[in-house]
Every structure is written in structure tokens, then in C-alpha cells.
Tab-separated table of C-alpha atoms in Angstrom:
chain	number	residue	atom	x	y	z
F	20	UNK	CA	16.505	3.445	-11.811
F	21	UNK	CA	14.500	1.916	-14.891
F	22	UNK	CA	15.272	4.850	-17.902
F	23	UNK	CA	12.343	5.735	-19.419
F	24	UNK	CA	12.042	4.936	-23.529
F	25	UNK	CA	9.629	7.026	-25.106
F	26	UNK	CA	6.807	4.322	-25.534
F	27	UNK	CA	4.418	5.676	-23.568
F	28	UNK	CA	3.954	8.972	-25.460
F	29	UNK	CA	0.313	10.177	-26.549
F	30	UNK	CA	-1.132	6.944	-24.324
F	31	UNK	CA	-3.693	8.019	-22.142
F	32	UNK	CA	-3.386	6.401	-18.726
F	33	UNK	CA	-6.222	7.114	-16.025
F	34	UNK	CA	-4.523	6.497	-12.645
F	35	UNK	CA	-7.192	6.125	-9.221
F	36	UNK	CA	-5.726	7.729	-6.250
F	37	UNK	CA	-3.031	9.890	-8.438
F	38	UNK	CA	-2.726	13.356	-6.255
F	39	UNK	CA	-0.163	11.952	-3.867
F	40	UNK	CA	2.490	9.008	-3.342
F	41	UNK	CA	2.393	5.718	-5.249
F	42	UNK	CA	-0.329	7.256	-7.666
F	43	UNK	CA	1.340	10.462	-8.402
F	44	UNK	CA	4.494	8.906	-8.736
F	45	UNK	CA	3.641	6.176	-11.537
F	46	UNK	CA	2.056	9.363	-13.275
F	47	UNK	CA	5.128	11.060	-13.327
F	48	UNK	CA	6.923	8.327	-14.907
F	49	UNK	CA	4.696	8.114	-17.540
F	50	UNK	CA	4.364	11.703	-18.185
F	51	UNK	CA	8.149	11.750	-18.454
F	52	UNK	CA	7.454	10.007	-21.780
F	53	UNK	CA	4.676	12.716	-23.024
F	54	UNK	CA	1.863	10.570	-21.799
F	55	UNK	CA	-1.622	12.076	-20.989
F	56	UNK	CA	-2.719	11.560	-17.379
F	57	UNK	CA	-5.894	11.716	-15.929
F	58	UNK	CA	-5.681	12.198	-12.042
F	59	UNK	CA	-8.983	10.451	-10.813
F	60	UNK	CA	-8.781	11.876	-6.834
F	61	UNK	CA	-10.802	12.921	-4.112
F	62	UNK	CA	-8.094	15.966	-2.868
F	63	UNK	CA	-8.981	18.919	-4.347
F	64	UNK	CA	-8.641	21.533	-1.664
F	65	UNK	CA	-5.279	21.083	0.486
F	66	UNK	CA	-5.550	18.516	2.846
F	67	UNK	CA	-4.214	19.625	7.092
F	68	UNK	CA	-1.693	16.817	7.298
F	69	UNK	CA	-0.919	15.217	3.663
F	70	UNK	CA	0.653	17.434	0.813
F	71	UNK	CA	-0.659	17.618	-2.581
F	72	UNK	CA	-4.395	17.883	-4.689
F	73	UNK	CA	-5.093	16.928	-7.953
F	74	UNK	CA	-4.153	20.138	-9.167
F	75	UNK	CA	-0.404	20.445	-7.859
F	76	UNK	CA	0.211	16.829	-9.420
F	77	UNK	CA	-1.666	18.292	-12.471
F	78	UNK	CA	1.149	20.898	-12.609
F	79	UNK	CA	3.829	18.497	-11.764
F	80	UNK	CA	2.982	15.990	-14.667
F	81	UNK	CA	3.070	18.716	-16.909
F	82	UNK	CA	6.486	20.048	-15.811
F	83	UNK	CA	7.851	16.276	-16.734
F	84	UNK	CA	6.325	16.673	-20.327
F	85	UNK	CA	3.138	15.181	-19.750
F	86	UNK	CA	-0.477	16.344	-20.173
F	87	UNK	CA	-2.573	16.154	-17.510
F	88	UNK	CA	-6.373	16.217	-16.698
F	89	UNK	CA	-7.507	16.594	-13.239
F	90	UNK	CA	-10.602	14.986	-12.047
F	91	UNK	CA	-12.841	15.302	-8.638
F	92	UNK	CA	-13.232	11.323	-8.338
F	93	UNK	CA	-14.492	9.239	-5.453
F	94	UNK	CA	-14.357	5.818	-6.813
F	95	UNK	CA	-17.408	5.047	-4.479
F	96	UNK	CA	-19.339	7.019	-6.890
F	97	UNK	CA	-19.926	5.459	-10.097
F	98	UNK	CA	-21.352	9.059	-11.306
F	99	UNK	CA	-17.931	10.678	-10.749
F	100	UNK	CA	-16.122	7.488	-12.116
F	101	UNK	CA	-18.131	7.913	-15.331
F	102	UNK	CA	-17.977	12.220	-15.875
F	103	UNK	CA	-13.733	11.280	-15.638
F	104	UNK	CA	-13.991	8.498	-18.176
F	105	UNK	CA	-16.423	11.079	-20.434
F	106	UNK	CA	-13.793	13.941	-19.894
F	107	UNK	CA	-10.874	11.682	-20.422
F	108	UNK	CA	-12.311	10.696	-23.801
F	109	UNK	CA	-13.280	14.400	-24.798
F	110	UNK	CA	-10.072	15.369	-24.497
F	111	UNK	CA	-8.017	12.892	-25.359
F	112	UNK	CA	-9.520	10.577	-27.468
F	113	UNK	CA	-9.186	7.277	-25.639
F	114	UNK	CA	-7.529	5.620	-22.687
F	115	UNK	CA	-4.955	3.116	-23.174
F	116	UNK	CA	-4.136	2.245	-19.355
F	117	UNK	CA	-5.900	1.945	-16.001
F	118	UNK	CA	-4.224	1.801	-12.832
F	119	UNK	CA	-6.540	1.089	-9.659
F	120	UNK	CA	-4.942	2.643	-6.871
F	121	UNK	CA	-6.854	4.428	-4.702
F	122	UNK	CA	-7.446	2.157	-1.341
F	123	UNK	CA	-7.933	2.519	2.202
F	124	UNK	CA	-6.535	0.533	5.151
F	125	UNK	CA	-7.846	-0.305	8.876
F	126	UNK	CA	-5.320	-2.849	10.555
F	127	UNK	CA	-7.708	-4.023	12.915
F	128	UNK	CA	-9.480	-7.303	14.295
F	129	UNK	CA	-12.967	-8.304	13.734
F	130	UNK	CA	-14.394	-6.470	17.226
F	131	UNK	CA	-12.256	-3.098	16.390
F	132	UNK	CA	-13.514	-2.399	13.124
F	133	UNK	CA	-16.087	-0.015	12.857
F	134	UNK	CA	-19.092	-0.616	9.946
F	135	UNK	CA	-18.506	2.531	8.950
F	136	UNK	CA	-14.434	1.343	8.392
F	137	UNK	CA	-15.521	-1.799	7.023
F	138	UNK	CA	-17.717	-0.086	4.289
F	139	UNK	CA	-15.556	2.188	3.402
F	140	UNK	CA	-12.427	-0.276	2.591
F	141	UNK	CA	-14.742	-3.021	0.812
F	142	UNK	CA	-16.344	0.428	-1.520
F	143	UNK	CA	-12.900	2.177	-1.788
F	144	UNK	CA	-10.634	-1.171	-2.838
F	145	UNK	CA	-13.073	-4.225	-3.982
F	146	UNK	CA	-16.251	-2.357	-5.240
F	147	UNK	CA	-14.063	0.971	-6.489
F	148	UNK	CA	-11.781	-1.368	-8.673
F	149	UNK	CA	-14.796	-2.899	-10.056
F	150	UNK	CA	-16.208	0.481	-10.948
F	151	UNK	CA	-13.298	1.775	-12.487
F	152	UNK	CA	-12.538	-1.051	-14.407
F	153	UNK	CA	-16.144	-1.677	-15.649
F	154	UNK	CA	-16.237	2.411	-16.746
F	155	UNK	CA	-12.540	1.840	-18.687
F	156	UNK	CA	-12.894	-1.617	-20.363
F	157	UNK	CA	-14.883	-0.413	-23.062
F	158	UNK	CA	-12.281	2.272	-24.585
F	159	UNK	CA	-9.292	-0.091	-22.993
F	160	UNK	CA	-10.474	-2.769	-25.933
F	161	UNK	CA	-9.705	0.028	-28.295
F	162	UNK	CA	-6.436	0.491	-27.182
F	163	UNK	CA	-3.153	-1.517	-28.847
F	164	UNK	CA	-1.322	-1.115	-25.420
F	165	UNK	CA	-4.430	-1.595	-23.300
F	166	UNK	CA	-3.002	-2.172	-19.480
F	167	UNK	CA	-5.305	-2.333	-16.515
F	168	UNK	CA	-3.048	-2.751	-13.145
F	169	UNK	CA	-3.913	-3.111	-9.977
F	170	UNK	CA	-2.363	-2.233	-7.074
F	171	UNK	CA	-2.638	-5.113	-4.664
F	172	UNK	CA	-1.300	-8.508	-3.610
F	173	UNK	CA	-0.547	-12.336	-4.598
F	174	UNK	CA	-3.885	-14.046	-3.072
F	175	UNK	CA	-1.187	-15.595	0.009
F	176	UNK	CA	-4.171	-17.963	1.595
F	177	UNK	CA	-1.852	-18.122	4.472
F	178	UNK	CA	-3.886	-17.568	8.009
F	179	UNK	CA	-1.502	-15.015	9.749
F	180	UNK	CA	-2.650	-12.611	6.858
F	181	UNK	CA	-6.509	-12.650	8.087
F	182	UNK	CA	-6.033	-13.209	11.671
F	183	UNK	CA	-4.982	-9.628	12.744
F	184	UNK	CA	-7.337	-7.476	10.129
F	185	UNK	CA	-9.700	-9.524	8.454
F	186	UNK	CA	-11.860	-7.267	6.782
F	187	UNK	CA	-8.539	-5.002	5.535
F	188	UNK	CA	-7.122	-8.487	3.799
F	189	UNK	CA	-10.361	-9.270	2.143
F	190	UNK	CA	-10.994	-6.094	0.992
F	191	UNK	CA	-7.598	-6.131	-0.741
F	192	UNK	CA	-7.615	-9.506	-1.954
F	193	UNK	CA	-10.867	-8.776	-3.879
F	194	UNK	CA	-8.795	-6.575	-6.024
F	195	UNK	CA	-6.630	-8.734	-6.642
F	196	UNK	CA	-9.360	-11.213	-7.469
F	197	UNK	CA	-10.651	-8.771	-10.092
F	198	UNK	CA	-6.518	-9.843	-11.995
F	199	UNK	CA	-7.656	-13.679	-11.913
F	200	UNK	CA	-10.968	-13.001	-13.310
F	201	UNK	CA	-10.912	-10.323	-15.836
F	202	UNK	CA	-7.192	-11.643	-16.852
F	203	UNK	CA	-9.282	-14.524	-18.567
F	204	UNK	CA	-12.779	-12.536	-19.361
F	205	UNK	CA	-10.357	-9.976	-21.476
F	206	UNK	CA	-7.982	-12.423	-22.524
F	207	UNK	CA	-5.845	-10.990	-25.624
F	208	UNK	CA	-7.687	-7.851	-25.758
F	209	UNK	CA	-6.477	-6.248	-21.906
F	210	UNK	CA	-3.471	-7.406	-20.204
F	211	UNK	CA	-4.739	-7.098	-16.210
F	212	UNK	CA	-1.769	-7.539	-13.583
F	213	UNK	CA	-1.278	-6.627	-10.171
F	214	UNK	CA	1.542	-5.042	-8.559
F	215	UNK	CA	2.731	-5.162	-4.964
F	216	UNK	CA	5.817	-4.123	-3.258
F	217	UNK	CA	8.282	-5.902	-1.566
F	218	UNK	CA	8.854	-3.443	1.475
F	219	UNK	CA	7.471	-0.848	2.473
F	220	UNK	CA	6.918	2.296	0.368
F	221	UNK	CA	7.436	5.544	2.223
F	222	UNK	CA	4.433	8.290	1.638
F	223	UNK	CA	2.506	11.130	3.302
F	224	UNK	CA	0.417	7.893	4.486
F	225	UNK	CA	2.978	5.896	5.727
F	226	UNK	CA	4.247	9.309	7.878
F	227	UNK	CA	1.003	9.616	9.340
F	228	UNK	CA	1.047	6.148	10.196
F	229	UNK	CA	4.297	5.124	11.596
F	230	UNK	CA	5.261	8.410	12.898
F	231	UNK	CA	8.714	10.140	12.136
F	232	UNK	CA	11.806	7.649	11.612
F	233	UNK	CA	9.767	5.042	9.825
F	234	UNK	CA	11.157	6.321	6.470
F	235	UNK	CA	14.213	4.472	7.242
F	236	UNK	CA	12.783	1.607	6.682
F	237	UNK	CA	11.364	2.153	3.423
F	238	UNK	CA	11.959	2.663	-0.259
F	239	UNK	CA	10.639	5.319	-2.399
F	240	UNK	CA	7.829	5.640	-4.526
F	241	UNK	CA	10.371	5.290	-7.564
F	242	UNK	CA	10.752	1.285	-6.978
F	243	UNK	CA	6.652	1.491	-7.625
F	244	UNK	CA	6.562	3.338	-10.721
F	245	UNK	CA	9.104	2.072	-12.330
F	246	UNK	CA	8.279	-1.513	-12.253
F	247	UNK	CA	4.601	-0.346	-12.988
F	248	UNK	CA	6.219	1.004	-16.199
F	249	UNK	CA	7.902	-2.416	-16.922
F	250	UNK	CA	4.504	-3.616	-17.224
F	251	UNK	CA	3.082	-1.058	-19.426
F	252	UNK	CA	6.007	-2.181	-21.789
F	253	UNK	CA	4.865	-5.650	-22.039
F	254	UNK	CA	2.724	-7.182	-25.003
F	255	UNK	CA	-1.329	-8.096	-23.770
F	256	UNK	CA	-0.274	-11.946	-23.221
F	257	UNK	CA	1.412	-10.350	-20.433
F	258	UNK	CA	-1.715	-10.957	-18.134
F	259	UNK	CA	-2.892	-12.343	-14.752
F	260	UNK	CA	1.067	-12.098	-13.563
F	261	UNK	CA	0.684	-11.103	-9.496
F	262	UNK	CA	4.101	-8.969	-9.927
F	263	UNK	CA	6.774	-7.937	-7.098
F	264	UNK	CA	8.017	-4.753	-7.829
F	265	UNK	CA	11.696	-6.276	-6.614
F	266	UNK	CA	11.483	-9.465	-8.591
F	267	UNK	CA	10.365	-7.345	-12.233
F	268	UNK	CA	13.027	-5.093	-11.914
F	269	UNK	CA	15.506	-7.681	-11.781
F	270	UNK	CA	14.460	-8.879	-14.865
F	271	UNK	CA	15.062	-5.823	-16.282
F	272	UNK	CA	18.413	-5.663	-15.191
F	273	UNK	CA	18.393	-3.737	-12.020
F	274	UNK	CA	20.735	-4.876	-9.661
F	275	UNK	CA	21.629	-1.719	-6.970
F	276	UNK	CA	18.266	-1.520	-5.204
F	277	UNK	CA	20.115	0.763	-2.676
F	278	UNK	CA	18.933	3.913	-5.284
F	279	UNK	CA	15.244	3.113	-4.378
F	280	UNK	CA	15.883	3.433	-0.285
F	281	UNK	CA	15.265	5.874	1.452
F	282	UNK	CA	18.383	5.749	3.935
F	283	UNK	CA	20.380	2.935	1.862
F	284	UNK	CA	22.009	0.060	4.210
F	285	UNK	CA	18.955	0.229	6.655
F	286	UNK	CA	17.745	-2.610	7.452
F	287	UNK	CA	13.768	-2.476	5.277
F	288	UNK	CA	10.511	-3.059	6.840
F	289	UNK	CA	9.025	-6.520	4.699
F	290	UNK	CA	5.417	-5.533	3.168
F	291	UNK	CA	1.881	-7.179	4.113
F	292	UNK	CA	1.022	-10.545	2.280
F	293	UNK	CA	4.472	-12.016	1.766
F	294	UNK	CA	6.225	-15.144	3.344
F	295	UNK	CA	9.737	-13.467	2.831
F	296	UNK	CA	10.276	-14.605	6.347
F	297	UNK	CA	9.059	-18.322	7.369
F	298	UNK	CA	9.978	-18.176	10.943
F	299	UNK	CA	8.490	-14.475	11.797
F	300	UNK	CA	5.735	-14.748	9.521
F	301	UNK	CA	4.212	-18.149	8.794
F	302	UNK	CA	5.416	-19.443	12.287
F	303	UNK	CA	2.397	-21.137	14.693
F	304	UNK	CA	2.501	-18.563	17.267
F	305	UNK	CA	3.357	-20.575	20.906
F	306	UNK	CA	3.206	-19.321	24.280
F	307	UNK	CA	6.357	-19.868	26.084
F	308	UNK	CA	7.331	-18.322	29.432
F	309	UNK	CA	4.960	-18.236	32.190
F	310	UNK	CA	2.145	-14.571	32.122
F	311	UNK	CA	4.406	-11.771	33.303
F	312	UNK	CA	0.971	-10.071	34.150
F	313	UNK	CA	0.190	-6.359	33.383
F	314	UNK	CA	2.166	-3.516	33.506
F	315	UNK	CA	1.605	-0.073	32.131
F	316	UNK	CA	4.083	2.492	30.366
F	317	UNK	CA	2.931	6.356	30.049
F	318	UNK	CA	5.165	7.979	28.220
F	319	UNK	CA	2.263	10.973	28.323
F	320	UNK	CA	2.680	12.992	31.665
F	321	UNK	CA	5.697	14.509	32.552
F	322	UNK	CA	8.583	12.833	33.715
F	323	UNK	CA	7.088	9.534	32.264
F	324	UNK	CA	5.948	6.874	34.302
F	325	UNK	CA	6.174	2.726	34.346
F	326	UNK	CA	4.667	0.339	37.236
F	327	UNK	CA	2.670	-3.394	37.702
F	328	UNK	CA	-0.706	-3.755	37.008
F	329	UNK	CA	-3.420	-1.050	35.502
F	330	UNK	CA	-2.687	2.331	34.457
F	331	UNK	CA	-4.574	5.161	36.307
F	332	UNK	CA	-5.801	7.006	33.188
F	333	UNK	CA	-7.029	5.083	30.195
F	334	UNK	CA	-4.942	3.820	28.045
F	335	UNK	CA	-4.375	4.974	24.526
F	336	UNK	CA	-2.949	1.866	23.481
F	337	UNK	CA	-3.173	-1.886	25.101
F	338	UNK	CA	-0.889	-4.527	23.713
F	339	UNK	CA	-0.380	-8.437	24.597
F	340	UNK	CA	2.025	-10.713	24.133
F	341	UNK	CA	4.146	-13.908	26.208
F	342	UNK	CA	6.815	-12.959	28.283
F	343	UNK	CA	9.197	-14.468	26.163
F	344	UNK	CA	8.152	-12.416	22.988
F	345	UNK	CA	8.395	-8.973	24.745
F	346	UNK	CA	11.639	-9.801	26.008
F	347	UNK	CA	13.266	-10.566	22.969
F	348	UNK	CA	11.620	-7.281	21.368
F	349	UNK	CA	12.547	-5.231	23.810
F	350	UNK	CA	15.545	-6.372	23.350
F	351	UNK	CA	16.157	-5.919	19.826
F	352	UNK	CA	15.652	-9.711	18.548
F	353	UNK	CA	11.904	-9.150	17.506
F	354	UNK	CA	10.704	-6.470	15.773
F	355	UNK	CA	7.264	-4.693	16.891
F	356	UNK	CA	5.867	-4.645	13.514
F	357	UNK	CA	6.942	-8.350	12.667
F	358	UNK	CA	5.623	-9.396	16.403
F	359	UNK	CA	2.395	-8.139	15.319
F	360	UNK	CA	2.105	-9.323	11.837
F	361	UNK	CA	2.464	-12.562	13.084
F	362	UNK	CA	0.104	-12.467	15.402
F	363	UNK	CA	2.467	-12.675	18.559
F	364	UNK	CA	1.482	-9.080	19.515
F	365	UNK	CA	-2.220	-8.091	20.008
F	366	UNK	CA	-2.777	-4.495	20.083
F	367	UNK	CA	-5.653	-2.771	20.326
F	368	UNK	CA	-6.700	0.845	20.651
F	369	UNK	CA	-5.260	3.567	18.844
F	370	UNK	CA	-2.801	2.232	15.807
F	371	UNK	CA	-1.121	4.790	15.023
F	372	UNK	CA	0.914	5.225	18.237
F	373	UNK	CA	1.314	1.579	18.320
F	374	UNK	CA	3.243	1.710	15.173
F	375	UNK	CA	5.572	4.265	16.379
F	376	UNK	CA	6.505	1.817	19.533
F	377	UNK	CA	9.137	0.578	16.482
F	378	UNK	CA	11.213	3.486	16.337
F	379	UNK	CA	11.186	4.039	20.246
F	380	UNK	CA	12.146	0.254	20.674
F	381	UNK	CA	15.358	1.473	18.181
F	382	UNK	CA	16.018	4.755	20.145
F	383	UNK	CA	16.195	2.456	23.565
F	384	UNK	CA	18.280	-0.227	21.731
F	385	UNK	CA	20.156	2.298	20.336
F	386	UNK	CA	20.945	3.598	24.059
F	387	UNK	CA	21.463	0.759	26.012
């Protein structure tokens, strides 16, 4: 773990996003060092399934030493955006760092994604950031530490990123867009970086997602925060650096990265928007194997039930792939979530289960 120094005390740092997870968590590293946080969140009545509103972090960053000012903050509404910025400076004279967090995801093709769920990513991540950043910058060129960072990742032109959710990748690369362009617009007056991880980061989210059993295959929040507050550390030249949370920390000396897992020696799930593996990843995707046809799994009624051809009830949940390819993950060699980031499994229907077929792939593995 990166120990924290001190340097962050009195700095005002407005985090997007900050009542759970990665948000909450680089607020609680900087309120470790008596900073002054302002949670900009939507959450301020307890949500059914995720833990935590912008109150309970309030009381959490001020249990670390920090002061805290929570904010009711859609970033889709510039009105709200601007009332946080107005409070932020009312009570605490200035802000000193931004970190654009808040973001919503929708892993799905072109013909599955909903205008409603395209809207609301391109508002929440591209337009958001913009907001945020536009309501900031003119207090952040006050500031002698003066950090905007966003969370999002190297611009990887690579095709496998687009092919399987389009609108998702776009709507995340125009954050990180925002790095390259107001990196040189603010040059020596606001160091603006992005961040990204290089697995994935376990969270209420990431639960809700993957199902239980997919922490295993993450690390914690911590690995976020504390390379987010490497960065805050670093001089205003420091700017327009697309930064691995991984790579940073090694430059600051870490070298156990087993403290940041979540169940250390398990094997980690590789995040979005990274080549860290060539042949799974960047890999033209080539049928092999002649069509086994279609067969259906319900693992619904009782008893279960597995047979050629179509199901009798809708299903929840249709995936395609070569023979070859579901083969080799059913038999361990391929991994569902790496099949389907490289675009040799198709799914489409309801994600969520999909991205639990991991851990029951592990539990039959695991059995066999």
C-alpha cells in the first residue's frame, strides 16, 4: 500500500460519483491526509441492492480526518453541477482537484442498446465530464496543485474494443479525449490525466454484475486510490499521461501487488481496453470446427435440463460461438469473459447472467 504523506491537507478535491466504490475510496485516501471532499452523487436515500449515499461516505471521510461536503449531483444536470461547485467554494474557499468518475456502462452491440441506454452513457461519461470540468476549471487555475483526473482509458484504436459495445467504448473514450485536449488548452496551469486499471476492480457494481465469486478475480478499490494519489503528488507538467494504476505504482516502489487482491494468488480478470493479452484479445477471430448447431441449457426449472435444438421457454440468455471455442471453454482453456471480449462469444439477452456463466464454468471445472 502507497503511505499517505500529508500533502494533501486543506486541498479541496471534488470527486463525481464519490458515495460508493472507486469514488469513495480515492476520497478516503485523501481525507486520510485532512483533505476537504466534496461528494458530487446522485444516492442520497439508500439504494435496494448497492450500499452507501452521500451521507454515510460523508461520515466515513470524516472518521479518516477529512472534511466532507455532501452534494445531490447528477452530472447530467449542469444546474446541480454548478449549486456543488457554488457550495464547494462557500465553504471551502476553492477546489484544488477534480476527479470525473461517475459513469455508466451497457456492454451491448449496436441492435441491443436501447436510446434511452445510449443517452444516458454518452450524458453520464462524455457530456458529464465536460460539465464538470467546464464548472471546476475556473477555481482549478487558482489552485497551486490543480489536478483534474479522469477515470477512463488509453484511446486503444484496436477493433475488438468497438465491435462488442460500440456505443459503451465511445462514450468512454470521449472522456478520455477530454485528457488529450484540455491537457494542451490548460497546459501549465491544470495537470489533466486519466487513470485506468489494470484488472478488474471489485465494487457493489461489479457484484451486481458478475454475480457472487467474481471478487476473486479482482483487486480492491485501494490499487485505485492509491495510484490516483500518486498523481495528485505530481508537479502540473505532469499532464496528458493515460496512467495504469499497476504501472504508477511501480514507480513508486510497490512491488507485492498481492495486498491489493481480493483473494491473493487467484488468477485476475484483465480490464476493458488493454492488449495485455495478444492472442485472446487482439487475435482475428476464425471459425474452426464445423456448426455444432443449437442446444439449450436451463439451469431454471427444477432438476435442470440440457437437450439439441430450441429451448421450450424463452431464453434469458442466447450465446454463439464455433464449436471449437466452446469446447475449449468449457473445458477450462478459454475463459467466458475473454471469449467474449474478443469477440469469439456473441451473447445477447440479459448480461448479467451471462457474466456469471464464468464462475459456473469454474464450479464444473472445478468438479470434473
Amino acid at each position: 500500500m502507497l503511505p499517505n504523506t500529508g500533502r494533501l491537507a486543506g486541498c479541496t478535491v471534488f470527486i463525481t460519483g464519490a458515495s460508493r466504490g472507486i469514488g469513495k475510496a480515492i476520497a478516503l485516501k485523501a481525507a486520510k491526509d485532512g483533505a476537504n471532499i466534496v461528494i458530487a452523487a446522485k444516492t442520497a436515500q439508500p439504494h435496494p441492492k448497492l450500499l452507501g449515499t452521500i451521507y454515510t461516505a460523508a461520515e466515513e471521510i470524516e472518521a479518516v480526518g477529512g472534511k466532507a461536503l455532501p452534494c445531490i449531483v447528477d452530472v447530467r444536470d449542469e444546474q446541480q453541477i454548478s449549486a456543488a461547485v457554488e457550495k464547494a467554494i462557500k465553504k471551502f474557499g476553492g477546489i484544488d482537484i477534480l476527479v470525473n468518475n461517475a459513469s455508466a456502462i451497457s456492454l451491448t452491440n449496436t441492435l441491443d442498446t436501447p436510446t434511452k441506454r445510449l443517452d444516458l452513457m454518452m450524458n453520464v461519461n462524455t457530456r458529464g465530464t465536460y460539465l464538470a470540468s467546464k464548472a471546476c476549471i475556473p477555481y482549478l487555475k487558482k489552485s497551486k496543485v490543480a489536478h483534474i483526473l479522469n477515470i477512463s482509458p488509453p484511446l486503444n484504436l484496436n477493433p475488438v474494443w468497438f465491435k462488442q459495445h460500440c456505443a459503451y467504448t465511445i462514450a468512454k473514450y470521449g472522456m478520455s479525449m477530454y485528457v488529450l485536449g484540455m491537457a494542451e488548452e490548460f497546459k501549465g496551469e491544470i495537470a489533466v490525466n486519466a487513470l485506468w486499471p489494470k484488472t478488474a476492480i471489485h465494487t457493489a457494481a461489479m457484484d451486481m454484475l458478475g454475480g457472487p465469486g467474481i471478487e476473486s478475480q479482482c483487486r480492491k478499490v485501494d490499487i485505485i486510490a492509491d495510484a490516483a494519489y500518486s498523481i495528485f503528488q505530481k508537479p502540473k507538467s505532469f499532464t496528458g499521461n493515460f496512467v495504469i494504476d499497476e504501472n504508477i505504482l511501480k514507480e513508486e516502489g510497490i512491488e507485492n501487488f498481492d495486498v491489493y487482491a481480493i483473494k491473493p494468488g487467484h488468477p485476475l480478470q484483465p480490464d476493458f481496453f488493454l492488449d495485455e493479452y495478444p492472442e485472446a484479445v487482439s487475435k482475428k477471430v476464425e471459425s474452426t470446427g464445423e456448426d455444432g448447431g443449437t442446444w439449450f441449457l436451463d439451469l431454471k426449472s427444477k432438476g435442470g435440463n440440457v437437450g439439441y435444438g430450441e429451448p421450450s421457454d424463452q431464453a434469458d440468455v442466447v450465446m454463439s460461438m464455433t464449436t471449437d471455442d466452446f469446447v475449449k471453454m468449457f473445458s477450462g482453456k478459454l475463459k467466458p469473459t475473454m471469449a467474449f471480449m474478443s469477440g469469439k462469444l456473441k451473447i445477447k439477452g440479459n448480461m448479467a447472467l451471462a457474466i456469471k456463466l464464468e464462475k459456473l464454468m469454474n464450479q464444473m471445472n472445478a468438479r470434473l
